[in-house]
mmCIF file of C-alpha atoms in Angstrom:
data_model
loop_
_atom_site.group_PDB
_atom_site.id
_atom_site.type_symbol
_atom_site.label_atom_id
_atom_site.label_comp_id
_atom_site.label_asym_id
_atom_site.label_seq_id
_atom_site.Cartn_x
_atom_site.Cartn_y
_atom_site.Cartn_z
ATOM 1 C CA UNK A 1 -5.405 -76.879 -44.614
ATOM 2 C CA UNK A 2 -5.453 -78.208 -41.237
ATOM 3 C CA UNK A 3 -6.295 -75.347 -39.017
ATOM 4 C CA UNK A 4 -3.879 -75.903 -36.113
ATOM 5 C CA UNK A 5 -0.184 -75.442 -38.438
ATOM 6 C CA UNK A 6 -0.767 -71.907 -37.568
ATOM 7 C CA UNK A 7 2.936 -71.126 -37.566
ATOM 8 C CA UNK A 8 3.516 -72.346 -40.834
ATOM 9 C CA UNK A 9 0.833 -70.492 -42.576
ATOM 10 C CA UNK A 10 2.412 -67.046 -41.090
ATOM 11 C CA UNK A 11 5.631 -67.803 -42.988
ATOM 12 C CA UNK A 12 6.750 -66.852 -46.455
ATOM 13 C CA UNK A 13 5.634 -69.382 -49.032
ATOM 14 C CA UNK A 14 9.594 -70.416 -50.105
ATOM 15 C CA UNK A 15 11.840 -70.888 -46.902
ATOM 16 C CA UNK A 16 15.377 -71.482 -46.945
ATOM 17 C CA UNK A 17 17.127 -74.809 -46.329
ATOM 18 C CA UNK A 18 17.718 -73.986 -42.427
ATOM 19 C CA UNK A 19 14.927 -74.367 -40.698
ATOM 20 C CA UNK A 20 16.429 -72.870 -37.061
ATOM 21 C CA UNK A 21 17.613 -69.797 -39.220
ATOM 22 C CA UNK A 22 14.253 -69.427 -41.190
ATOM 23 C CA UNK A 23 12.176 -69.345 -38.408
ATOM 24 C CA UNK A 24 14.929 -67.042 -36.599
ATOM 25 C CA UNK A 25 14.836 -64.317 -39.573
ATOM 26 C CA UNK A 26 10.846 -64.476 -39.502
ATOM 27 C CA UNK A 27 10.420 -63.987 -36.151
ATOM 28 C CA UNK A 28 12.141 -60.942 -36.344
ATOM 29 C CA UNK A 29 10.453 -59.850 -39.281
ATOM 30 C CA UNK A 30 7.388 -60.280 -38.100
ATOM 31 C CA UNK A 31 7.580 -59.289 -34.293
ATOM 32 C CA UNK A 32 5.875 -56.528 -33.508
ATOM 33 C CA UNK A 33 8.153 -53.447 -32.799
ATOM 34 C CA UNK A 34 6.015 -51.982 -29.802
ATOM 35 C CA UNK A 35 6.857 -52.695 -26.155
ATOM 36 C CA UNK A 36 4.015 -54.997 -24.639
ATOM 37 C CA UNK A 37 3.034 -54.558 -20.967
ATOM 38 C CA UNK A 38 2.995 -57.378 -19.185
ATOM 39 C CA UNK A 39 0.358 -58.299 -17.186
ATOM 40 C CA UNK A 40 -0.336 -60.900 -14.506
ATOM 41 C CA UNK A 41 -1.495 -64.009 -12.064
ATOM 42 C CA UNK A 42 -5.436 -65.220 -13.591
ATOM 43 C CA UNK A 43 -8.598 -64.763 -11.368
ATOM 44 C CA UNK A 44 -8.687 -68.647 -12.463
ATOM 45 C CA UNK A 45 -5.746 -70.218 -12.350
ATOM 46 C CA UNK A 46 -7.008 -73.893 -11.917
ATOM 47 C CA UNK A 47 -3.977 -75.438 -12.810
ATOM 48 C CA UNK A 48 -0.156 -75.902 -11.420
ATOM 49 C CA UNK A 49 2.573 -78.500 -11.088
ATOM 50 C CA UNK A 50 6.403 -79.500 -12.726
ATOM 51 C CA UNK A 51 10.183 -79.101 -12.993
ATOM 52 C CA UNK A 52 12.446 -78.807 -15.796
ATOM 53 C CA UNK A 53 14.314 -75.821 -17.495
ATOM 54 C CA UNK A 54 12.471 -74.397 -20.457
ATOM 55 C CA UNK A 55 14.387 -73.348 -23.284
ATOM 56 C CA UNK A 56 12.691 -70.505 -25.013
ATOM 57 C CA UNK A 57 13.579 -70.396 -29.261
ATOM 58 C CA UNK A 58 11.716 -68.537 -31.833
ATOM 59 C CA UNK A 59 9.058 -65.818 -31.859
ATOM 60 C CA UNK A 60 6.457 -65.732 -34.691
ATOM 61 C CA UNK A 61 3.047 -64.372 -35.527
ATOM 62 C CA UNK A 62 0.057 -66.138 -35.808
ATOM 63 C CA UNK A 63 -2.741 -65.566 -38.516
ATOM 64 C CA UNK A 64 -5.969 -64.958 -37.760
ATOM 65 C CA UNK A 65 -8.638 -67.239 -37.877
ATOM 66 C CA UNK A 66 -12.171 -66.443 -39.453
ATOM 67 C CA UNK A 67 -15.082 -68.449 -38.778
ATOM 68 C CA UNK A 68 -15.918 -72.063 -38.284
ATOM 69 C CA UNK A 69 -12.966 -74.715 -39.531
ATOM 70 C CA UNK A 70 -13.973 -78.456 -40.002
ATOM 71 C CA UNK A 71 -12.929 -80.967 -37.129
ATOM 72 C CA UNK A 72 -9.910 -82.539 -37.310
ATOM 73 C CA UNK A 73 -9.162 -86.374 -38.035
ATOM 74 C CA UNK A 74 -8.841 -86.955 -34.181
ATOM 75 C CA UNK A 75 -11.855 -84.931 -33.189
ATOM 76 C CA UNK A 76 -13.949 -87.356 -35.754
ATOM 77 C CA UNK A 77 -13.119 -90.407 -34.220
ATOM 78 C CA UNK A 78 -13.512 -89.686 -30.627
ATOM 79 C CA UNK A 79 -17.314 -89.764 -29.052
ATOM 80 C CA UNK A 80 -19.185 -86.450 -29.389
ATOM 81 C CA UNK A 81 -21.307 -86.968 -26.256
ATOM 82 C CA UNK A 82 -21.820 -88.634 -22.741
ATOM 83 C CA UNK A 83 -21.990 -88.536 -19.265
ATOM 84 C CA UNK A 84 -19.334 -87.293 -18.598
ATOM 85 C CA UNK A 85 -16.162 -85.298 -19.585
ATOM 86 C CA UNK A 86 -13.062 -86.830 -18.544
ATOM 87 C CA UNK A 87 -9.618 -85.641 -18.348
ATOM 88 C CA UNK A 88 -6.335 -87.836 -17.665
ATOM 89 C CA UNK A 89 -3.299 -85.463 -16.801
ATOM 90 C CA UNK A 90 0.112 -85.773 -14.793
ATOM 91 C CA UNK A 91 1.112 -83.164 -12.658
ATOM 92 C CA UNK A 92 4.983 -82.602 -11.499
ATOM 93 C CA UNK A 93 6.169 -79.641 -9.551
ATOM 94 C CA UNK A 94 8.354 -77.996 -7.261
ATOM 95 C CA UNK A 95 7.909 -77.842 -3.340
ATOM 96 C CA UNK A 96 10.484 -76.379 -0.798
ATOM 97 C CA UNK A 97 10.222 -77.947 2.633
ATOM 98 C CA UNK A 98 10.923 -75.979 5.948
ATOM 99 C CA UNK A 99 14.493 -77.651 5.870
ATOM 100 C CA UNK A 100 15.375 -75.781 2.951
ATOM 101 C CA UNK A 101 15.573 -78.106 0.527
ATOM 102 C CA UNK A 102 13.825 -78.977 -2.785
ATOM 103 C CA UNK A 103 11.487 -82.112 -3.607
ATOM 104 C CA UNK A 104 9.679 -82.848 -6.633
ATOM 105 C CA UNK A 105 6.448 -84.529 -6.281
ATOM 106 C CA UNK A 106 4.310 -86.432 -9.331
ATOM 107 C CA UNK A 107 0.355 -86.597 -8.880
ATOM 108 C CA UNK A 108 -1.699 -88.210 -11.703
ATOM 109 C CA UNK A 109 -5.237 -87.093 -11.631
ATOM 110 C CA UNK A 110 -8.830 -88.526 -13.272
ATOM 111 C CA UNK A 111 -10.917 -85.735 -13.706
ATOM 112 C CA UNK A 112 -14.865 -86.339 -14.469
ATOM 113 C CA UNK A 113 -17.242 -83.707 -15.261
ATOM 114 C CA UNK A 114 -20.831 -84.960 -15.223
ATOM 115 C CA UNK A 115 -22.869 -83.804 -17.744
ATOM 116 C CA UNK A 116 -25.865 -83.259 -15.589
ATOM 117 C CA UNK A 117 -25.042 -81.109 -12.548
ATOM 118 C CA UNK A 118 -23.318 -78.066 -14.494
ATOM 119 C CA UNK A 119 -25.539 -75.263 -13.969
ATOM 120 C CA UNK A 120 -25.461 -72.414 -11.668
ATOM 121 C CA UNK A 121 -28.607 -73.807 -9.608
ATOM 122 C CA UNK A 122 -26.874 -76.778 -8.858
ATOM 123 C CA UNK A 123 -23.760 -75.029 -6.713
ATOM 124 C CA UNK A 124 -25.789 -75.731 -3.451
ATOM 125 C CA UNK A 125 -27.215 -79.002 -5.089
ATOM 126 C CA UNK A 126 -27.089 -82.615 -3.042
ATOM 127 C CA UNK A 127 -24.649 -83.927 -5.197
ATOM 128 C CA UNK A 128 -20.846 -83.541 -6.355
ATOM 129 C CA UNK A 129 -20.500 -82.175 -9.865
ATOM 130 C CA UNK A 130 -16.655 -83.076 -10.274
ATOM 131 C CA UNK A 131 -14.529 -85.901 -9.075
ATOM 132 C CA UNK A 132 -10.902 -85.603 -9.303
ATOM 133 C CA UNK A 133 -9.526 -89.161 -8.609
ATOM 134 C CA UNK A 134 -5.850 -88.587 -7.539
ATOM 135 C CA UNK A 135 -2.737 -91.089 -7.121
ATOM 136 C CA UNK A 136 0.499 -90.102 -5.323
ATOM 137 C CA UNK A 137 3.341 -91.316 -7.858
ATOM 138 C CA UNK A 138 6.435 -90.349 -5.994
ATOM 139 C CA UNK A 139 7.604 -87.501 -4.277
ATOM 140 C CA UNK A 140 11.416 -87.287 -3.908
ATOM 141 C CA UNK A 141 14.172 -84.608 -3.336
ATOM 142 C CA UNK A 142 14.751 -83.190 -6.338
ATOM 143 C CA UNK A 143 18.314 -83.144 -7.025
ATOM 144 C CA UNK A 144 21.508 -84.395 -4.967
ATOM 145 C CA UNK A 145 22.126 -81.238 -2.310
ATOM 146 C CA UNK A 146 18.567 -82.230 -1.798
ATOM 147 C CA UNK A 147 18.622 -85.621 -0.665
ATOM 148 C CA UNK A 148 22.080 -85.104 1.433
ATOM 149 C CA UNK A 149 19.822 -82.410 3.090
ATOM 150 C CA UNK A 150 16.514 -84.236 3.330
ATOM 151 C CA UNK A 151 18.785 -87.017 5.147
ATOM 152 C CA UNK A 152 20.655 -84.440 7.354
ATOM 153 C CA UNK A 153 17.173 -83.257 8.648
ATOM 154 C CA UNK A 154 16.352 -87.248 9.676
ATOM 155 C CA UNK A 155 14.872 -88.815 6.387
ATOM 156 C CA UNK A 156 11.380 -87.834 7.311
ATOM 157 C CA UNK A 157 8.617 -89.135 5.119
ATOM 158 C CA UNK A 158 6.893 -87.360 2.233
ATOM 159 C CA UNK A 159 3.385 -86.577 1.944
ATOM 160 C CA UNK A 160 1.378 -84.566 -0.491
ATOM 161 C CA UNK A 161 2.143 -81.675 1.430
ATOM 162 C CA UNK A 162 5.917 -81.753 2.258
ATOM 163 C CA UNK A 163 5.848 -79.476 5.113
ATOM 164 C CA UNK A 164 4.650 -82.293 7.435
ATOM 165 C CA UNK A 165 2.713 -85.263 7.131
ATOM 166 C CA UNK A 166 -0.607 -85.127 8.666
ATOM 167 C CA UNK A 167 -3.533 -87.394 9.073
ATOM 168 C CA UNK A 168 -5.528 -87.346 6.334
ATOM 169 C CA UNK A 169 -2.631 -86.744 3.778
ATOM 170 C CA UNK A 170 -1.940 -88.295 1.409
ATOM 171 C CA UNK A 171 1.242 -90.907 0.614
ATOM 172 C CA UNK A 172 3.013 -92.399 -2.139
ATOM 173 C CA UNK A 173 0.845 -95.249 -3.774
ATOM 174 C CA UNK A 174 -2.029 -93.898 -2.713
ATOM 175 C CA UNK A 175 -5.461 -92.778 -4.094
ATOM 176 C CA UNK A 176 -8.276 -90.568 -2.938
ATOM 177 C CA UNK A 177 -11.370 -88.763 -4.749
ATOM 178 C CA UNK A 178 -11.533 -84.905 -4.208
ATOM 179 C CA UNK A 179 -15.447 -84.128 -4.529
ATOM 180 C CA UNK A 180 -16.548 -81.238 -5.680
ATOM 181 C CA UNK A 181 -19.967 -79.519 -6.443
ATOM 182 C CA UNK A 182 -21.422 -76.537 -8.069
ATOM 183 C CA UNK A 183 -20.352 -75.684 -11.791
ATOM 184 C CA UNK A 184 -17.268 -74.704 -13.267
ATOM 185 C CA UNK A 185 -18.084 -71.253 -13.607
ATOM 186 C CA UNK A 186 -18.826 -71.353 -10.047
ATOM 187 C CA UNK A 187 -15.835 -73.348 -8.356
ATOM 188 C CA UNK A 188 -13.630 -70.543 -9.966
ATOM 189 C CA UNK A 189 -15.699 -67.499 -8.816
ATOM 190 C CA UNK A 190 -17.368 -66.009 -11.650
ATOM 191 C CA UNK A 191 -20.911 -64.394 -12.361
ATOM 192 C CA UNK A 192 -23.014 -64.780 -15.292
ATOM 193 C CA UNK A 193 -25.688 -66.314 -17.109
ATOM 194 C CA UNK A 194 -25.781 -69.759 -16.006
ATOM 195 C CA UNK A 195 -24.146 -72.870 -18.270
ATOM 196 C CA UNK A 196 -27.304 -75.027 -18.249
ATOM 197 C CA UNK A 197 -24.369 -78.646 -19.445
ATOM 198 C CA UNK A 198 -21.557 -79.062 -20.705
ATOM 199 C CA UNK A 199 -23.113 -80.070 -23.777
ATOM 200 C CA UNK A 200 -24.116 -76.727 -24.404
ATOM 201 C CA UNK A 201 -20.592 -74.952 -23.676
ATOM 202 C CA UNK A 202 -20.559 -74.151 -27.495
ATOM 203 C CA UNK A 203 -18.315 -71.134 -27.929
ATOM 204 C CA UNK A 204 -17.601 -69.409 -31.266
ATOM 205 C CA UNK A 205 -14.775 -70.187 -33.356
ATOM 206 C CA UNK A 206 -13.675 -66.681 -34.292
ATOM 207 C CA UNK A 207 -10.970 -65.094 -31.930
ATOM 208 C CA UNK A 208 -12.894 -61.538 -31.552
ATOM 209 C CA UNK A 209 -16.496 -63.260 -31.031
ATOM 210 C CA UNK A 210 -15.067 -65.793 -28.845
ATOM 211 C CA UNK A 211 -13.451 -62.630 -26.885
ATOM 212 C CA UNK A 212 -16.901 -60.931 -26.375
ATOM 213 C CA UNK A 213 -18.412 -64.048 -25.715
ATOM 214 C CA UNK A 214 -16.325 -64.716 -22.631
ATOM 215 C CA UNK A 215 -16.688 -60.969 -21.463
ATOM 216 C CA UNK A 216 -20.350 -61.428 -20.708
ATOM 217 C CA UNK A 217 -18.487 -63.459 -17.576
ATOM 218 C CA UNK A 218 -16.435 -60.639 -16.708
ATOM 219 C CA UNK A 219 -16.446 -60.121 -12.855
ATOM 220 C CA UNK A 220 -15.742 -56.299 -13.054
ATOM 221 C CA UNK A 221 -18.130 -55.964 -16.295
ATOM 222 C CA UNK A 222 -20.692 -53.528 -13.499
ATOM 223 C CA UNK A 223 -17.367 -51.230 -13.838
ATOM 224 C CA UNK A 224 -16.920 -47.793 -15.738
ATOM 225 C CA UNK A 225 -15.209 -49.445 -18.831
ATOM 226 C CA UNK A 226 -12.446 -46.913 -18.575
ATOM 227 C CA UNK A 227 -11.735 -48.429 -15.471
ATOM 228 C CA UNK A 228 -11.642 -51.932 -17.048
ATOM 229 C CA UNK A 229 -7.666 -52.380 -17.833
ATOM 230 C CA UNK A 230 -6.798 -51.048 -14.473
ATOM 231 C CA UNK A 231 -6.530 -53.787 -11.511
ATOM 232 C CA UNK A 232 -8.979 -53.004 -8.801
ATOM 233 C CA UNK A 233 -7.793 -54.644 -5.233
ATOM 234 C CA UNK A 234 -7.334 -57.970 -5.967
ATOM 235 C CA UNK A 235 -9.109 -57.996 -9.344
ATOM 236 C CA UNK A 236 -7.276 -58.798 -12.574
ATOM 237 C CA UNK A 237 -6.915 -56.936 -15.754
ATOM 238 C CA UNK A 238 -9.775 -57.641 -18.740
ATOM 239 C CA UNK A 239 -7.004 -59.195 -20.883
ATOM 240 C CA UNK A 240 -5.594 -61.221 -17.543
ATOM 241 C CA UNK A 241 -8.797 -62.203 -16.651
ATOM 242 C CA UNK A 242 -9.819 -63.406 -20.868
ATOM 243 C CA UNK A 243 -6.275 -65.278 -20.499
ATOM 244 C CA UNK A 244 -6.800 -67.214 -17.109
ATOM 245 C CA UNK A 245 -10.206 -68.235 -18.157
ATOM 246 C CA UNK A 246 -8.875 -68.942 -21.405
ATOM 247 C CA UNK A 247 -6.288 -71.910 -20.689
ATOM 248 C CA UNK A 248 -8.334 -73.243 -18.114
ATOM 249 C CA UNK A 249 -11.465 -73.512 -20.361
ATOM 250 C CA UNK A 250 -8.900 -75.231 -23.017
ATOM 251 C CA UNK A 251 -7.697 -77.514 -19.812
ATOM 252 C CA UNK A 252 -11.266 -78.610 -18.324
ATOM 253 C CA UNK A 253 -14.471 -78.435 -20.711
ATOM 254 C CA UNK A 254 -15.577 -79.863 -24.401
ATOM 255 C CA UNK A 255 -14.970 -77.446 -26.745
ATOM 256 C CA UNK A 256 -14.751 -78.065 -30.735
ATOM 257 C CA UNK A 257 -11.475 -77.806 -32.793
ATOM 258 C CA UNK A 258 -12.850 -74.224 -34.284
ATOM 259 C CA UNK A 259 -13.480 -72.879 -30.949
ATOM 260 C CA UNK A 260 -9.409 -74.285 -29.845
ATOM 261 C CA UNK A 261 -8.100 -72.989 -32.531
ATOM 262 C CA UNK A 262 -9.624 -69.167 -32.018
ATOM 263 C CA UNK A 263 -8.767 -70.085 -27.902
ATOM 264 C CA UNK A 264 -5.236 -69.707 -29.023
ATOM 265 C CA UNK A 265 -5.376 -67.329 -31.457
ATOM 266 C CA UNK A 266 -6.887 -64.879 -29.201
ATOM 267 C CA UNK A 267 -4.696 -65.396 -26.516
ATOM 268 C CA UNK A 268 -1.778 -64.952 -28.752
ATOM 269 C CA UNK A 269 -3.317 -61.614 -29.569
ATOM 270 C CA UNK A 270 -3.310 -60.662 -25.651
ATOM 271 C CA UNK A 271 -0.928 -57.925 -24.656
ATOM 272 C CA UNK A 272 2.438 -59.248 -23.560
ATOM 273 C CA UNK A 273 1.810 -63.042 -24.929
ATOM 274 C CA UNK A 274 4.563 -64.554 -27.617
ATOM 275 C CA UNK A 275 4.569 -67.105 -29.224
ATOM 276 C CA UNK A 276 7.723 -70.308 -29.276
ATOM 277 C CA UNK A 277 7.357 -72.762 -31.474
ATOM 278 C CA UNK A 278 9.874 -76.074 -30.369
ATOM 279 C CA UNK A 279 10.547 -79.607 -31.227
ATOM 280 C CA UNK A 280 6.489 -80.086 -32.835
ATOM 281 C CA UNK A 281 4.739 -78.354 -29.882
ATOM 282 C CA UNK A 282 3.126 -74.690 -30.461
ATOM 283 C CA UNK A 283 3.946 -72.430 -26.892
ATOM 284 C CA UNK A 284 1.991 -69.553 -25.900
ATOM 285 C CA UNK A 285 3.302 -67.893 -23.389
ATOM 286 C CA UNK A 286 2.807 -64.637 -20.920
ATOM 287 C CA UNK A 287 3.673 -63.149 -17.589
ATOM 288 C CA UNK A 288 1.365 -63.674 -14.755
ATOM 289 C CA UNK A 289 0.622 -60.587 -13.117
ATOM 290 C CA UNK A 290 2.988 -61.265 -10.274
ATOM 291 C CA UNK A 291 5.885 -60.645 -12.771
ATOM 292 C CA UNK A 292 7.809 -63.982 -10.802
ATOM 293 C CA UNK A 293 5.981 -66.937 -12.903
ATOM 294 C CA UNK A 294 5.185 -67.329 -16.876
ATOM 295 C CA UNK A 295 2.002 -69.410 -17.599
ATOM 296 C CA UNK A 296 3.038 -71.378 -21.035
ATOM 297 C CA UNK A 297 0.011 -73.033 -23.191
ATOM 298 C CA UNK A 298 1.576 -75.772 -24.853
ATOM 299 C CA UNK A 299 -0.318 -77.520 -27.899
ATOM 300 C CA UNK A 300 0.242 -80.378 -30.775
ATOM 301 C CA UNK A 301 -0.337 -78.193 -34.026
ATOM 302 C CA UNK A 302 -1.217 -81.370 -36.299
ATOM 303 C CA UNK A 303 -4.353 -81.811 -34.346
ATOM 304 C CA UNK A 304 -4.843 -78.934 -31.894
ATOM 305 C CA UNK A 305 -4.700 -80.814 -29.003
ATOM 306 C CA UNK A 306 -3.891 -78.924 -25.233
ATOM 307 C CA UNK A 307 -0.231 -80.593 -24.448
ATOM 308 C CA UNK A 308 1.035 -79.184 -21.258
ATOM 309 C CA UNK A 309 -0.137 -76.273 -18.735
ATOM 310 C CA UNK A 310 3.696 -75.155 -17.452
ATOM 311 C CA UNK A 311 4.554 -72.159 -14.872
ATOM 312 C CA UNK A 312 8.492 -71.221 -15.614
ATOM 313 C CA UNK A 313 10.546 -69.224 -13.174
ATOM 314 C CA UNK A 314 11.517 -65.965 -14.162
ATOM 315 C CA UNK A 315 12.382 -63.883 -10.979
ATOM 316 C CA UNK A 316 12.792 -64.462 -7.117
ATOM 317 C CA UNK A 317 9.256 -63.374 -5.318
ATOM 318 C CA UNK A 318 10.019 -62.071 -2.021
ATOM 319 C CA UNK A 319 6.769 -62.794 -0.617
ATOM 320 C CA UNK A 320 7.214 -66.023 -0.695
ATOM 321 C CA UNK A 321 10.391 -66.452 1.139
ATOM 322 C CA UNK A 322 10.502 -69.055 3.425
ATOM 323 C CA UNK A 323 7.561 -70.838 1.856
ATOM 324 C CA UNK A 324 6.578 -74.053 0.020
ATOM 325 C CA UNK A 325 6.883 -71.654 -2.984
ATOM 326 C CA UNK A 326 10.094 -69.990 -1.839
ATOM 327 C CA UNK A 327 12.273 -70.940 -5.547
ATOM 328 C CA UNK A 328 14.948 -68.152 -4.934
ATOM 329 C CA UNK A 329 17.269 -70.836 -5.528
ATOM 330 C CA UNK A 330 16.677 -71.897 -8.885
ATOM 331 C CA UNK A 331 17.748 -70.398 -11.702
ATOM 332 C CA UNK A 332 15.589 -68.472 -14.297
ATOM 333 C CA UNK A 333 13.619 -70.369 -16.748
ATOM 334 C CA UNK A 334 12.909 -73.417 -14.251
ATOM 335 C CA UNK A 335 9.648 -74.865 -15.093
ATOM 336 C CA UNK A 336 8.089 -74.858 -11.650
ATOM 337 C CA UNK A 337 4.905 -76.226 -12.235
ATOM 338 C CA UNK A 338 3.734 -78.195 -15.101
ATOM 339 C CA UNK A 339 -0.019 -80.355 -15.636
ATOM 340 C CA UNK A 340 0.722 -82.880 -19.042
ATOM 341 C CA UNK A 341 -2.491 -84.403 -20.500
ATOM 342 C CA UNK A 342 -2.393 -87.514 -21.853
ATOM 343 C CA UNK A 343 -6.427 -88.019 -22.711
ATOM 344 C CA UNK A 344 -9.447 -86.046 -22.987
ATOM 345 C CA UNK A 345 -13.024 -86.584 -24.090
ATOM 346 C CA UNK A 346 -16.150 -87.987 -23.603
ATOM 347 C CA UNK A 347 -17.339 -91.437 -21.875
ATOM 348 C CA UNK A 348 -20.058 -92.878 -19.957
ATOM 349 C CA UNK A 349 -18.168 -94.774 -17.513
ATOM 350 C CA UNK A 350 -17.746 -92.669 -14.368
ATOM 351 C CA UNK A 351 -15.936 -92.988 -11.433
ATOM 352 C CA UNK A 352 -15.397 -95.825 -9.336
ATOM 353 C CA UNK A 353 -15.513 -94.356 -5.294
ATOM 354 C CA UNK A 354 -14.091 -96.423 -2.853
ATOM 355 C CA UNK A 355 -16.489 -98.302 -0.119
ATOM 356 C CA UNK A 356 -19.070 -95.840 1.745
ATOM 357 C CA UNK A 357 -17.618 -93.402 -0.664
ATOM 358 C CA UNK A 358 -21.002 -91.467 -2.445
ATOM 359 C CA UNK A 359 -21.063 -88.389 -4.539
ATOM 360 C CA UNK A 360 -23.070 -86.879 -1.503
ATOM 361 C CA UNK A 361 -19.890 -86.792 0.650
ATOM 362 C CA UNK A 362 -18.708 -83.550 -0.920
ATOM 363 C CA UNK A 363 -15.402 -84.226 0.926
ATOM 364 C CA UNK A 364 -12.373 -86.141 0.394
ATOM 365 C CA UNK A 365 -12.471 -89.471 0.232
ATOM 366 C CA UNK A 366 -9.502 -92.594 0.793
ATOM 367 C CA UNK A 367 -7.757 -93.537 1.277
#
């Protein structure tokens, strides 16, 4: 049994002819009949971008996973090592501009990981760890109020930023390489034992294991444990904290099919998560802590495969009125933010940095 058709393996082993109404009368057969708290916005939340209205269907359980499960037929082909880990994703999102309208702006993004500058020692090291290569695809108002507006307030140009175009910024067609050092575990702010490669970033591929596992990187593990599903300040829940490490561990480093598929069986075991299964994508989904935004962890259940990172809209935040992420306009369910990944895996070409461009800059570079 392939290990991702998780949804199909919770249903009854005879379905009726109507698929929409089988998975209808099974989700409510199988929902569970307490009232989850939501919780909210991940320590971690590496990832953001997109627009389109999300249309939410069924709700069904998942089965648990036990123990390792044998790669997949597209984990088998692909290289199991090499300098680096690189990612290929599109990002589209949302931005209001001090004019008050709406423009939707598409980045693509070339992510490499090397393999040998990913430990904890290496955060102050000489040398940039990750390179995000960027390209501005188009930035445009986003629907037809917009663009009478944008030309009412003069046409001005679009950057990456649409607030204003500054120097430095960057503009449609172009390309420059973010470069960044120090680990992964250390760009996003946590404590722990430090990851010595990526080669090593071996997780288990049972849910509850893979659950303690990631708790020895707790931030507030020093706490009284009774204090431990209570925010402190700023500091998000345990089960916040498991799910914004979570999807962005799934989004940036190597793991093995096993360890995916208990990734998203644990999260769907996370207070306040459901699950929406749509058109041959899996969704997991749950409130960010804010209570304005849904995260939704999108995957291909033939092979397991991460799909889409999405933020949907699901109330006005006053704090952010007036901002770049003032949406009080839109209506409910607008997908925001979105990151779609088209490639991931392992190679040994790297970047290639523009002229006088060197992984010492630790800076910006083009364009």
């Amino acid at each position: 049994m392939n290990e991702f058709k998780l949804i199909d393996t919770a249903m009854p082993d005879v379905p009726p002819s109507d698929p929409e109404q089988t998975a209808e009368v099974r989700a409510r057969v199988l929902r569970d009949p307490r009232t989850r708290r939501r919780f909210g916005m991940p320590v971690a939340a590496a990832l953001a971008a997109l627009a389109t209205v999300a249309v939410i269907v069924t709700i069904v359980a998942v089965p648990r996973l036990t123990g390792p499960v044998p790669a997949s037929p597209a984990d088998r082909s692909e290289a199991s090592s090499g300098r680096y880990w690189r990612v290929i994703m599109e990002e589209d999102g949302f931005s209001r501009t001090k004019s008050n309208y709406y423009v939707r702006q598409r980045i693509s993004h070339v992510q490499w990981r090397r393999t040998d500058l990913v430990d904890e020692t290496a955060a102050w090291g000489p040398e940039a760890n990750l390179v995000d290569e960027k390209r501005f695809l188009s930035l445009e108002p986003a629907t037809a109020a917009d663009r009478e507006a944008w030309k009412r307030a003069g046409s001005p140009e679009f950057c990456e930023y649409p607030m204003k175009c500054r120097d430095g910024d960057l503009r449609v067609g172009q390309t420059k390489f973010d470069l960044l050092l120090g680990s992964w575990f250390w760009q996003n702010g946590f404590s722990g034992p430090p990851l010595t490669n990526l080669e090593s970033m071996k997780l288990p591929g049972d849910p509850s294991t893979l659950r303690s596992a990631l708790l020895r990187f707790w931030p507030a593990g020093d706490h009284p444990e009774k204090a431990w599903d209570v925010p402190v300040e700023d500091t998000p829940t345990k089960d916040d904290w498991l799910w914004g490490t979570s999807s962005d561990i799934l989004a940036q480093l190597p793991i093995s099919s096993a360890t995916r598929a208990a990734f998203y069986r644990m999260l769907t075991e996370l207070p306040g998560a459901r699950v929406v299964r749509r058109s041959g994508t899996v969704t997991i989904a749950r409130a960010l802590q804010d209570g304005y935004l849904e995260q939704h962890v999108v995957f291909d259940p033939a092979t397991g495969r991460l799909s889409a990172m999405k933020y949907v809209l699901l109330k006005r935040d006053p704090a952010r009125t007036g901002g770049a992420a003032d949406f009080s306009s839109l209506p409910k369910g607008t997908v925001i933010d979105q990151f779609t990944f088209t490639q991931m895996g392992w190679t040994n070409e790297g970047p290639v940095l523009p002229k006088g461009c060197t992984l010492r800059e630790q800076r910006p570079c083009g364009p």
